[in-house]
mmCIF file of C-alpha atoms in Angstrom:
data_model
loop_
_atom_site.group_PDB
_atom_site.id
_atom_site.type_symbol
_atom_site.label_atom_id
_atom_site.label_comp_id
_atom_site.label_asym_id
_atom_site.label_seq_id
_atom_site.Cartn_x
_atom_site.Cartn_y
_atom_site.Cartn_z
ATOM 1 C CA UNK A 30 0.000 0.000 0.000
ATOM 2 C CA UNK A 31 2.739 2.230 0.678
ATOM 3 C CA UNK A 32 4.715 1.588 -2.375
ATOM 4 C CA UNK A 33 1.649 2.346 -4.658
ATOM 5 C CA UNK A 34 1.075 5.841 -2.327
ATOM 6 C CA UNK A 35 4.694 6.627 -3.127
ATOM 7 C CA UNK A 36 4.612 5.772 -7.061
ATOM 8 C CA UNK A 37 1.152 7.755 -7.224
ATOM 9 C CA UNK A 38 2.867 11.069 -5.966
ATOM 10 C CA UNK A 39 5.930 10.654 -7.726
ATOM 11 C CA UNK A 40 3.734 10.568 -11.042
ATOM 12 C CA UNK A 41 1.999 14.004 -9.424
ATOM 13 C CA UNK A 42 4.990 15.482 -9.153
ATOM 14 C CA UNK A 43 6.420 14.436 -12.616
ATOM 15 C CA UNK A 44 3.050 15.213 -14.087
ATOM 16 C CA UNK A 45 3.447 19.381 -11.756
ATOM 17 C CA UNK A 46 7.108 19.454 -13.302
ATOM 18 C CA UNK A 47 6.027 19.219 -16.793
ATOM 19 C CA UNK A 48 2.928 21.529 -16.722
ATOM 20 C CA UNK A 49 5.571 24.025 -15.438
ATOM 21 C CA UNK A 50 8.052 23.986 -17.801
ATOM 22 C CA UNK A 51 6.114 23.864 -21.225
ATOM 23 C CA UNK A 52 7.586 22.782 -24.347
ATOM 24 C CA UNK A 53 8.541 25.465 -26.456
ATOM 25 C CA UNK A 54 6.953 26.345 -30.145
ATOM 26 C CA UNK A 55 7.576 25.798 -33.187
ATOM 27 C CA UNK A 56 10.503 27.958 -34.391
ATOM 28 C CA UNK A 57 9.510 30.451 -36.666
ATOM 29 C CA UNK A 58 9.747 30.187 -40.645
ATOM 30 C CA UNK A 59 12.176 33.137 -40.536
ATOM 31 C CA UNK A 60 14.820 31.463 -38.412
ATOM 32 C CA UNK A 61 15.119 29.203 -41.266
ATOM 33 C CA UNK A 62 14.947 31.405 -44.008
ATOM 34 C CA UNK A 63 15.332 35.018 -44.437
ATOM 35 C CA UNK A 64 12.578 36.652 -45.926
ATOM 36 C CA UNK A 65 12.264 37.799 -49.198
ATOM 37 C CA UNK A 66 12.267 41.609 -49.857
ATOM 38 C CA UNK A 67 8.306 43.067 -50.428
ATOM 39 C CA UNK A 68 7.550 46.402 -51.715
ATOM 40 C CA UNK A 69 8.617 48.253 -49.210
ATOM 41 C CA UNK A 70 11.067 46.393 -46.564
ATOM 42 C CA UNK A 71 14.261 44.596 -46.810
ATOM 43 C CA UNK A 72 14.839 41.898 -44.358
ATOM 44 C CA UNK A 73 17.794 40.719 -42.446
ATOM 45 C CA UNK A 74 18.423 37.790 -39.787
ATOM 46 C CA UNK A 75 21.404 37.688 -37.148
ATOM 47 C CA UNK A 76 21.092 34.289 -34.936
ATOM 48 C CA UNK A 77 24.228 33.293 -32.565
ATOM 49 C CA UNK A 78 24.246 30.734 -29.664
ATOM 50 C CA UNK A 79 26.463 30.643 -26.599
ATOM 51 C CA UNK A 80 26.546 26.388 -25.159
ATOM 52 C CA UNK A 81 26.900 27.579 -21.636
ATOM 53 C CA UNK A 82 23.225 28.739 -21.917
ATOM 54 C CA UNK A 83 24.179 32.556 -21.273
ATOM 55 C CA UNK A 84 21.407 34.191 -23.528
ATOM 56 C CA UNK A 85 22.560 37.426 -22.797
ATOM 57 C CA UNK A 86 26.039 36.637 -24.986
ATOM 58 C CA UNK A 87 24.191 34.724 -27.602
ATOM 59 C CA UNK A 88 21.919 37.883 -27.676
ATOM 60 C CA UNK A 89 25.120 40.619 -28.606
ATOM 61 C CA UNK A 90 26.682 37.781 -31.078
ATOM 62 C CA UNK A 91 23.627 37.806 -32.876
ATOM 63 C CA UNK A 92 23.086 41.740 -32.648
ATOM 64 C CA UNK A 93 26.491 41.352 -34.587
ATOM 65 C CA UNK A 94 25.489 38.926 -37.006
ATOM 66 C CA UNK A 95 22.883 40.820 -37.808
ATOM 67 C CA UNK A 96 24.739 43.803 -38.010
ATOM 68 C CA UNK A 97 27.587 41.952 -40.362
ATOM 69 C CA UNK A 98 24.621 40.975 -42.834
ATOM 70 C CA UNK A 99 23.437 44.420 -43.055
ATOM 71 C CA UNK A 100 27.263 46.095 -43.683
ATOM 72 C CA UNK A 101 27.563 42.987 -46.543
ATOM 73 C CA UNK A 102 24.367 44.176 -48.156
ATOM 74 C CA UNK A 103 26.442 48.332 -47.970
ATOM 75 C CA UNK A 104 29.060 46.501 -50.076
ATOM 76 C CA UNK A 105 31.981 48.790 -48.173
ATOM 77 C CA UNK A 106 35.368 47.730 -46.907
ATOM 78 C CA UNK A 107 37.167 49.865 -43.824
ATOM 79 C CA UNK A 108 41.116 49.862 -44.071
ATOM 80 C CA UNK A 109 43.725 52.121 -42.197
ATOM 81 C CA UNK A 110 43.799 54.278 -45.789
ATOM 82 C CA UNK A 111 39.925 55.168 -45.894
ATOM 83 C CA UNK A 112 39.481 58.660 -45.095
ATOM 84 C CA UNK A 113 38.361 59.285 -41.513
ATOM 85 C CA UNK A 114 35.361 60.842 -42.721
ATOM 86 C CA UNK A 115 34.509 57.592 -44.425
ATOM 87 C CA UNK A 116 35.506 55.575 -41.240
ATOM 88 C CA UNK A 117 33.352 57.992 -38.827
ATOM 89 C CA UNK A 118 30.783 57.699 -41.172
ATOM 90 C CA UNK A 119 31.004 53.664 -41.659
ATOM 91 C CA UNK A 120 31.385 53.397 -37.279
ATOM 92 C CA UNK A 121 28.313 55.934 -36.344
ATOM 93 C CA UNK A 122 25.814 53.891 -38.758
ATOM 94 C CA UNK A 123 26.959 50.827 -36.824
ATOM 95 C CA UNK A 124 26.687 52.265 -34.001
ATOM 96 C CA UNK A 125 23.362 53.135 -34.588
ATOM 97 C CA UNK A 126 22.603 49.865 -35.743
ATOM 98 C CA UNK A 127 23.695 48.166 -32.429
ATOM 99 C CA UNK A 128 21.490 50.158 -30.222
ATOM 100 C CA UNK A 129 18.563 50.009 -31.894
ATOM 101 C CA UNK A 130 18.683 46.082 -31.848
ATOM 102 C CA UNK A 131 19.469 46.678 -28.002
ATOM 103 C CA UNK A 132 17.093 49.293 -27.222
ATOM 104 C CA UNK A 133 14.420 48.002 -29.825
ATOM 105 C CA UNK A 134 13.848 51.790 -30.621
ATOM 106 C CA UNK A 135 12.129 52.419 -33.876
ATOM 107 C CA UNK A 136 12.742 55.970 -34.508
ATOM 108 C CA UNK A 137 17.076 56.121 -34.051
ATOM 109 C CA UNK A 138 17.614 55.139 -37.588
ATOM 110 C CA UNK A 139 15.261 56.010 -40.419
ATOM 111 C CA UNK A 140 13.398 52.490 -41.460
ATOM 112 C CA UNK A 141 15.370 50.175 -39.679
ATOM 113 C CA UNK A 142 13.390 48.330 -36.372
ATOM 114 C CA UNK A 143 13.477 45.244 -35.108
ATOM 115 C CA UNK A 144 10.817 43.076 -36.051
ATOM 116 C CA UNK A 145 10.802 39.803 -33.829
ATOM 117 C CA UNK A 146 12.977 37.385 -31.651
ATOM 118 C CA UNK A 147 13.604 34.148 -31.079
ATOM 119 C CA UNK A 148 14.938 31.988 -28.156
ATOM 120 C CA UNK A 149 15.483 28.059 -28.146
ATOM 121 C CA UNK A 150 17.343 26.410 -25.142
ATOM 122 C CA UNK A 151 18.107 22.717 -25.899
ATOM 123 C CA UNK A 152 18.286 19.970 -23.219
ATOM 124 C CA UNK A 153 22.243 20.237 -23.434
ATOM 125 C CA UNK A 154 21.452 23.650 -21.796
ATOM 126 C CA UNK A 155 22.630 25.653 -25.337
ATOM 127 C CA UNK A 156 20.628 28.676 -26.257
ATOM 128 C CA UNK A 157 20.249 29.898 -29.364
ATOM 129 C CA UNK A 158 19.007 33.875 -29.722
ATOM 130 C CA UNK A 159 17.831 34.862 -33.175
ATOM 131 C CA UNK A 160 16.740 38.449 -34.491
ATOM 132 C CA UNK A 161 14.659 39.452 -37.049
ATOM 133 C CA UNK A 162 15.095 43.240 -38.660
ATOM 134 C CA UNK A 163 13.188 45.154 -41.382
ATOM 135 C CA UNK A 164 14.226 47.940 -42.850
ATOM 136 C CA UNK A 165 12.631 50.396 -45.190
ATOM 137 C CA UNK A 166 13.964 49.445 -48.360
ATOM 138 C CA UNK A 167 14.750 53.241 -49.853
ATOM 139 C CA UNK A 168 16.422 54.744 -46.830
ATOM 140 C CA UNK A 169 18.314 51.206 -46.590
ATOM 141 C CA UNK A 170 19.085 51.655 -50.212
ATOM 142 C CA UNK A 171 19.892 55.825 -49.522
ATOM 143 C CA UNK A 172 22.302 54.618 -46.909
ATOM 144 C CA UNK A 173 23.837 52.565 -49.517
ATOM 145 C CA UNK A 174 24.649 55.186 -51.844
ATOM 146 C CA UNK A 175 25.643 57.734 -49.429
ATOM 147 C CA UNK A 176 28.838 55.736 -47.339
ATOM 148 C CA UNK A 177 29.174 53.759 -50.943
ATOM 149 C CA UNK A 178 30.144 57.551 -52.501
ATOM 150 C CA UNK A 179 32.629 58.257 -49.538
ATOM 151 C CA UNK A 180 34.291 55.532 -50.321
ATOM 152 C CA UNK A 181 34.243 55.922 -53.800
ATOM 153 C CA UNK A 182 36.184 59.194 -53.078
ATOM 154 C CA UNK A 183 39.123 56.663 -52.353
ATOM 155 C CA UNK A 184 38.907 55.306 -55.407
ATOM 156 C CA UNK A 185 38.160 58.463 -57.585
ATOM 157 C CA UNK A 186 41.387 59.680 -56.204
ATOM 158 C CA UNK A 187 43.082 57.541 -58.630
ATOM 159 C CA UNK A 188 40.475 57.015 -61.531
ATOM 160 C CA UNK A 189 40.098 60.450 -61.520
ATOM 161 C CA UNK A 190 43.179 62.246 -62.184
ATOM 162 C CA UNK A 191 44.287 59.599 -64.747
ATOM 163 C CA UNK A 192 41.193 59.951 -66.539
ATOM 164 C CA UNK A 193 42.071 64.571 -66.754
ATOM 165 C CA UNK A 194 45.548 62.783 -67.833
ATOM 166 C CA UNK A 195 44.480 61.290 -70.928
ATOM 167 C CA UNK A 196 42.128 64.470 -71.975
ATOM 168 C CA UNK A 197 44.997 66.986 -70.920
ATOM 169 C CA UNK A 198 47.386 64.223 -73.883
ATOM 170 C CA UNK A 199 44.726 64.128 -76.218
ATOM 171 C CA UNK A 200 44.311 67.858 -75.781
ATOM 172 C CA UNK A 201 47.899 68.486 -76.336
ATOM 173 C CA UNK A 202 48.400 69.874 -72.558
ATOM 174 C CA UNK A 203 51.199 68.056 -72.113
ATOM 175 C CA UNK A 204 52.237 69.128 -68.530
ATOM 176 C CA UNK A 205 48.967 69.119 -66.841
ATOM 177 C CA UNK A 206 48.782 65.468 -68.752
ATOM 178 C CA UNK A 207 52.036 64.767 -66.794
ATOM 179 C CA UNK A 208 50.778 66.136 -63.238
ATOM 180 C CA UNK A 209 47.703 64.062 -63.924
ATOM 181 C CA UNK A 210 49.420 60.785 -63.975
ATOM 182 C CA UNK A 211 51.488 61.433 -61.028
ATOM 183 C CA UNK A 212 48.919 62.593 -59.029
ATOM 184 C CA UNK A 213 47.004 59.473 -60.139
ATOM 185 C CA UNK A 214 50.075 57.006 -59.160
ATOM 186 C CA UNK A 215 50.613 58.964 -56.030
ATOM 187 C CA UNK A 216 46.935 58.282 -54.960
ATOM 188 C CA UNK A 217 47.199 54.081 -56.099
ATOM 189 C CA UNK A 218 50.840 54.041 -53.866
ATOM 190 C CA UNK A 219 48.681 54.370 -50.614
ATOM 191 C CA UNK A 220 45.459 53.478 -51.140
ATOM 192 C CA UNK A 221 44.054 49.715 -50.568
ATOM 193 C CA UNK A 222 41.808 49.333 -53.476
ATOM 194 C CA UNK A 223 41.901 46.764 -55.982
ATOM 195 C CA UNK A 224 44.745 46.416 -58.764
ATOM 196 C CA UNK A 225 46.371 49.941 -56.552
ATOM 197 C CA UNK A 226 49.776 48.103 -57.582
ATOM 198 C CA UNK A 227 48.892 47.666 -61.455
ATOM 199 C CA UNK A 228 47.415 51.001 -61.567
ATOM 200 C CA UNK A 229 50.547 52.873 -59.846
ATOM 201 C CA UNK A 230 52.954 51.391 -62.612
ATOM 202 C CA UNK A 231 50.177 52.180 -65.315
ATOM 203 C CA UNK A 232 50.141 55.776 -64.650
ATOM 204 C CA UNK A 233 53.820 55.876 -63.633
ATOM 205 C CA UNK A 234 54.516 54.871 -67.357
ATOM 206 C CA UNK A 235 52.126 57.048 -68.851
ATOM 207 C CA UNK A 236 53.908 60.405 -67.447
ATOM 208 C CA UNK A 237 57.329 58.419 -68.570
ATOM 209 C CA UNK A 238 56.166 57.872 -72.099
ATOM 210 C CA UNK A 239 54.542 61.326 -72.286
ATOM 211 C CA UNK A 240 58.393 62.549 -70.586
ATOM 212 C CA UNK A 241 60.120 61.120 -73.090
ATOM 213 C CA UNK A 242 58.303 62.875 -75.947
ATOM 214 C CA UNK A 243 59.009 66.169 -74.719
ATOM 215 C CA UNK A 244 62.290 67.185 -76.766
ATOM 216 C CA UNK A 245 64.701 70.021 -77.038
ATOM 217 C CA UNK A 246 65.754 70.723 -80.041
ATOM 218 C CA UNK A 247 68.595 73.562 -80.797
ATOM 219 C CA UNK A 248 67.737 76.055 -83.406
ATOM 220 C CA UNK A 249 71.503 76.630 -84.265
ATOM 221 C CA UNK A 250 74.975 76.628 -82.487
ATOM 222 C CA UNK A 251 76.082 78.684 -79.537
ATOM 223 C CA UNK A 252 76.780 81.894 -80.176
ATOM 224 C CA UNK A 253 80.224 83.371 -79.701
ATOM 225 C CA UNK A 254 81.284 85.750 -76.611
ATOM 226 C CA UNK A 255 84.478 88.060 -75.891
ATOM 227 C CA UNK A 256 85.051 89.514 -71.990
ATOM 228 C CA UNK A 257 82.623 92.542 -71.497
ATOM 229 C CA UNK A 258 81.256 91.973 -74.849
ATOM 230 C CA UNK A 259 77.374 91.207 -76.246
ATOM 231 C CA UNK A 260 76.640 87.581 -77.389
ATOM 232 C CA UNK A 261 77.083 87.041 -81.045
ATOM 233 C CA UNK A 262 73.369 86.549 -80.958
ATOM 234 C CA UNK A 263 70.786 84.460 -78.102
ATOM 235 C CA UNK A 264 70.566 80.859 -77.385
ATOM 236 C CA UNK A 265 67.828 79.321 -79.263
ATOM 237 C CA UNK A 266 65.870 75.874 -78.888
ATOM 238 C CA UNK A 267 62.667 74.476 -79.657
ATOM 239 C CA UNK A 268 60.646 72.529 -76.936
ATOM 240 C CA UNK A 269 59.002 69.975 -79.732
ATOM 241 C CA UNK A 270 56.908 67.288 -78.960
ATOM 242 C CA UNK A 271 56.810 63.464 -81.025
ATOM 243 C CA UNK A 272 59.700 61.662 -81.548
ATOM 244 C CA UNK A 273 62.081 63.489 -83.899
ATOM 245 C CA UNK A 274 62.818 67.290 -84.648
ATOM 246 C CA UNK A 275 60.153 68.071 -86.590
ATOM 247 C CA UNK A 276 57.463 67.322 -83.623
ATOM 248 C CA UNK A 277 54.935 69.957 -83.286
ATOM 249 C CA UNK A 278 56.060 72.728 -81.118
ATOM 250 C CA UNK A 279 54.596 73.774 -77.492
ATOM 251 C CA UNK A 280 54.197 77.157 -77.443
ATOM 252 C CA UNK A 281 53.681 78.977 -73.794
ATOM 253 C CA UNK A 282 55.953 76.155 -72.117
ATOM 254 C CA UNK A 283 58.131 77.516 -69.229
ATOM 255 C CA UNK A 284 62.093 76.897 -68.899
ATOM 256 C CA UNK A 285 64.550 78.009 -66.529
ATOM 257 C CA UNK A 286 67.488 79.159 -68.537
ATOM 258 C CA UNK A 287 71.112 78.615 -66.062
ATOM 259 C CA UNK A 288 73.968 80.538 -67.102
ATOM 260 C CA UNK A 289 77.341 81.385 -65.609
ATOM 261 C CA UNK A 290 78.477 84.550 -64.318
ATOM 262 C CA UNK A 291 82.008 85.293 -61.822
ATOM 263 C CA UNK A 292 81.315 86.585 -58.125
ATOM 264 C CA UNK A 293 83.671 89.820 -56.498
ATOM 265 C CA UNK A 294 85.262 86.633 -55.238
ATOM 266 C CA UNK A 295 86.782 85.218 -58.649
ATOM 267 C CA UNK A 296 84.257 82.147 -58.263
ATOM 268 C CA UNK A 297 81.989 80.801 -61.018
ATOM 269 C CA UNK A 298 77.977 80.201 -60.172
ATOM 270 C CA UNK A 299 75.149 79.878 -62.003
ATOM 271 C CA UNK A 300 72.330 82.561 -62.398
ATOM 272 C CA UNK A 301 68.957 81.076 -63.076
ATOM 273 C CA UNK A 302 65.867 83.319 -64.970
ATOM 274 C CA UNK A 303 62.377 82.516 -66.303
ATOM 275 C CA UNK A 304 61.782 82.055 -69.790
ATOM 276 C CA UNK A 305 58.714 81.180 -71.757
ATOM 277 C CA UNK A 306 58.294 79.269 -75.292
ATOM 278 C CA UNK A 307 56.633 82.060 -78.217
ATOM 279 C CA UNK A 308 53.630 80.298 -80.655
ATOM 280 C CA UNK A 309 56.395 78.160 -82.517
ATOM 281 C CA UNK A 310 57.583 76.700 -79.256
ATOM 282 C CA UNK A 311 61.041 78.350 -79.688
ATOM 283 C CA UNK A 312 63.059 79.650 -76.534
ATOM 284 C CA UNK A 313 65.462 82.226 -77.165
ATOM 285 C CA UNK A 314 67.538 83.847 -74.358
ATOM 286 C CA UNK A 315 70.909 86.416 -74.546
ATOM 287 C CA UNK A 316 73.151 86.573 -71.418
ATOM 288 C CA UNK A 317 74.512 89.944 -70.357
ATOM 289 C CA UNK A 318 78.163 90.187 -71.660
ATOM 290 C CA UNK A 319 80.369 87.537 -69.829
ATOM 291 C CA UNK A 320 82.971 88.969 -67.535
ATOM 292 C CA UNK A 321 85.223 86.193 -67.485
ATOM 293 C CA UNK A 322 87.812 83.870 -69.904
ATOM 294 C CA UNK A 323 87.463 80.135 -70.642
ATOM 295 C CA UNK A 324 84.583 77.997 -71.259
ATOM 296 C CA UNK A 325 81.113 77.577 -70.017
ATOM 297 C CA UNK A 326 78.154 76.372 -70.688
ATOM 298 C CA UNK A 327 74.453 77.196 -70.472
ATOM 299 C CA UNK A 328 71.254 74.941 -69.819
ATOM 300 C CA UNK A 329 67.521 75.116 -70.472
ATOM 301 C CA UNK A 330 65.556 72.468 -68.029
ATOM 302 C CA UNK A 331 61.542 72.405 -68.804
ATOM 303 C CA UNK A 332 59.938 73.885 -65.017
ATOM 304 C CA UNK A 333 58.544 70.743 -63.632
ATOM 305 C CA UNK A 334 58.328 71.699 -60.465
ATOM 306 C CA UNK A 335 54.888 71.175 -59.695
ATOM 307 C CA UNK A 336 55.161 67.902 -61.002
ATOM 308 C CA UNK A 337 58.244 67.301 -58.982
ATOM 309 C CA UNK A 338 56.942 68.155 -55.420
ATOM 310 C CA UNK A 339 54.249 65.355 -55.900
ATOM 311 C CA UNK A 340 57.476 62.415 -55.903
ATOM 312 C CA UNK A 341 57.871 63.571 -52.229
ATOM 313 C CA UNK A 342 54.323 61.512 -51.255
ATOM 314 C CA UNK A 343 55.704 58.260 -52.410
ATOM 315 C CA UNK A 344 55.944 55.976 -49.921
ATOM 316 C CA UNK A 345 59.345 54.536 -49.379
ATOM 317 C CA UNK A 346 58.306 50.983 -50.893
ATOM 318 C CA UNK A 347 58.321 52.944 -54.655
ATOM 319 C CA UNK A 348 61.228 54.210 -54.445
ATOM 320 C CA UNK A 349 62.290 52.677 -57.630
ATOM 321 C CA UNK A 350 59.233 54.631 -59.354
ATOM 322 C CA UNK A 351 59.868 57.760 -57.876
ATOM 323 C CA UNK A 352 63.310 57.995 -58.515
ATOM 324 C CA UNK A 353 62.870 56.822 -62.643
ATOM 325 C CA UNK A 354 60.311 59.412 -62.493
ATOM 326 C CA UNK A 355 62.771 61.854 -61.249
ATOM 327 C CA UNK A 356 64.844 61.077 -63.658
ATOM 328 C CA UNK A 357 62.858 61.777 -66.888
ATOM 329 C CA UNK A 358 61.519 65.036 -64.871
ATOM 330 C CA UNK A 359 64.926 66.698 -64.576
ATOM 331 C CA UNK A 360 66.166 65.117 -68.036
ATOM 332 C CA UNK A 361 63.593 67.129 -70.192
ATOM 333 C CA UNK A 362 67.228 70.139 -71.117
ATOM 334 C CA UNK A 363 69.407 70.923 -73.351
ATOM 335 C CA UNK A 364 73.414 72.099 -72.701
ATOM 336 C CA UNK A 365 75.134 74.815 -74.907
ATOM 337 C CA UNK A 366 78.796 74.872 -74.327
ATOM 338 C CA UNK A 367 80.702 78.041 -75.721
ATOM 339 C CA UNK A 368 84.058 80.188 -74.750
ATOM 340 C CA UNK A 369 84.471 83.206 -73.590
ATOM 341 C CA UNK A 370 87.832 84.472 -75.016
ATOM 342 C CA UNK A 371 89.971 87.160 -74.409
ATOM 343 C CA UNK A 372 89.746 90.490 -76.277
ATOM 344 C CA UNK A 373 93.713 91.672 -75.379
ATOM 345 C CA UNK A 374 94.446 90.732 -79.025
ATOM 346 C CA UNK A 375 92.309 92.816 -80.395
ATOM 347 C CA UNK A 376 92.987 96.107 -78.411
ATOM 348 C CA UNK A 377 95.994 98.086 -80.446
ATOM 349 C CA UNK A 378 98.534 98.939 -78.720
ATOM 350 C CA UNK A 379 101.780 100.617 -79.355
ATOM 351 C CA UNK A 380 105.472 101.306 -77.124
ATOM 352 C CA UNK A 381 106.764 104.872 -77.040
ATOM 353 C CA UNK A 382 110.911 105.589 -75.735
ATOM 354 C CA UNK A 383 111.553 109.012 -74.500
ATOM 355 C CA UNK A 384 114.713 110.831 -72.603
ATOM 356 C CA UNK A 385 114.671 111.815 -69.743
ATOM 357 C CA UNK A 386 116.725 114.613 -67.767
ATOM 358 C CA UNK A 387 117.619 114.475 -64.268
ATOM 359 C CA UNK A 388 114.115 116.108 -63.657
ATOM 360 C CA UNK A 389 112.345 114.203 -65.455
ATOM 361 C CA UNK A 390 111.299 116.234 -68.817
ATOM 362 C CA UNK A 391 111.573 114.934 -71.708
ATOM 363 C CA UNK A 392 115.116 115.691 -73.912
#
């Protein structure tokens, strides 16, 4: 009798447990699938489970799942060389993102709410926290387009400038075409985007090749020079562009024309002045009269200088552009060499023999 009392409570009490823990629904169709966009909302899921059965940690690693589908669906990668309005920009919208899933706010971020949750705890004790978002399709699509175009400023800083290089070629701008290019591989040497390596050599060699085309061509030999005397006539060269002499001129090019002069001290330097190409692309430029002997020579050098700052921004990994760069910058001259001779020869001169008395007057 007392064994069938005791079996008929312990069934009571198995029978209380039960009806006090109920068996949990049926899990949702969206925990399985994400739905399908509608007319107006875009949906996302974020699910994450923590096997110690802490729901509060599989709660913030589905917030972040959810959060990681969203940022796949912006289509934008962060790197140390976005801007740092790009990476406020990118961190504030997540931000925002976070708390509203935690807060379950529906006016912090235009269209985006959080529509319904899910919790399963297995027998194992493992709980499983899923999250189901909506969000307005056109300000999820406006949000898009707006951090998608600041980072497109990273990429525009290379497509860009390469792009006003080959107008400023086709146009016959030569040196802007130049700048362009450099400008363009100075942007690909530090940014991460794709191909930054093939597009850095690309537009390296596109200022080289247009480089090389720029010629100097001498319109005639040095003219001659005596001490204190005028130049036999100027200095004359053609800045020509194509691959032989008879390449198209560029008229309105700049040069710096170096010539040598002697200091109070007896020393040789150079004197540099400004000189500009007329409408056949001819430079012509007369020293003031030498006032020294002996040889010397005088250069024109095409003013790159603009072009030249911008080789400072390379980082030291591209060295070996910047410095073949360099090169073909500083190479675009042309040397005269002439003599300055002595006019003694050509002053007359003539020896007179007097006597002299013990005063000194003439006999």
């Amino acid at each position: 009798m007392i064994k069938r009392y005791a079996a008929l409570v312990f069934a009571v009490l198995l029978l209380a447990s039960c009806a006090s823990s109920p068996a949990q629904g049926k899990a949702p169709a969206w925990t399985l699938t994400t739905p399908p966009p509608d007319g107006t909302y875009t949906y996302f899921v974020g699910y994450s489970a923590d096997p110690s059965g802490d729901a509060a940690k599989a709660a913030e690693g589905a917030t972040a799942n959810l959060l990681s589908s969203i940022m796949n669906y912006i289509g934008v990668k962060i790197t140390v060389d976005s801007s740092a309005t790009a990476r406020a920009s990118y961190d504030s919208y997540q931000a925002e993102i976070v708390q509203t899933v935690r807060t379950q706010s529906t006016n912090r971020l235009a269209g985006f709410m959080v529509k319904d949750r899910y919790q399963v705890k297995e027998k194992s004790g493992r709980v499983t926290v899923y999250i189901l978002a909506s969000y307005v399709t056109k300000d999820l699509e406006a949000e898009k387009t707006r951090i998608q175009r600041l980072f497109q400023e990273q990429i525009d800083a290379v497509a860009v400038p390469e792009r006003k290089g080959q107008s400023f070629e086709s146009e016959g701008r030569y040196f802007e075409a130049v700048q362009s290019y450099i400008e363009a591989a100075v942007a690909a040497s530090g940014a991460d985007i794709d191909n930054a390596d093939i597009k850095l050599e690309r537009n390296v060699n596109n200022a080289r090749r247009v480089l090389q085309r720029l010629r100097f061509v001498a319109a005639g030999p040095a003219p001659t020079a005596g001490l204190g005397r005028p130049f036999s006539g100027p200095f004359s060269a053609r800045l020509v562009y194509g691959e032989n002499d008879s390449g198209p001129g560029i008229p309105g090019a700049e040069a710096y024309v170096t010539y040598q002069v002697r200091q109070a001290s007896g020393r040789l330097t150079g004197k540099t002045e400004r000189i500009v190409s007329d409408s056949r692309g001819a430079f012509s430029f007369t020293p003031p009269p030498p006032n020294f002997v002996g040889k010397a020579k005088l250069v024109m050098r095409i003013n790159l200088d603009s072009s030249l700052d911008l080789l400072d921004k390379f980082p030291a990994k591209f060295e070996a552009f910047r410095a073949a760069l360099e090169t073909e910058l500083r190479g675009r001259s042309i040397e005269f060499e002439y003599t300055v001779v002595s006019i003694a020869k050509d002053v007359a001169t003539g020896i007179a023999l007097a006597d002299l008395d013990e005063k000194g007057a003439a006999i």
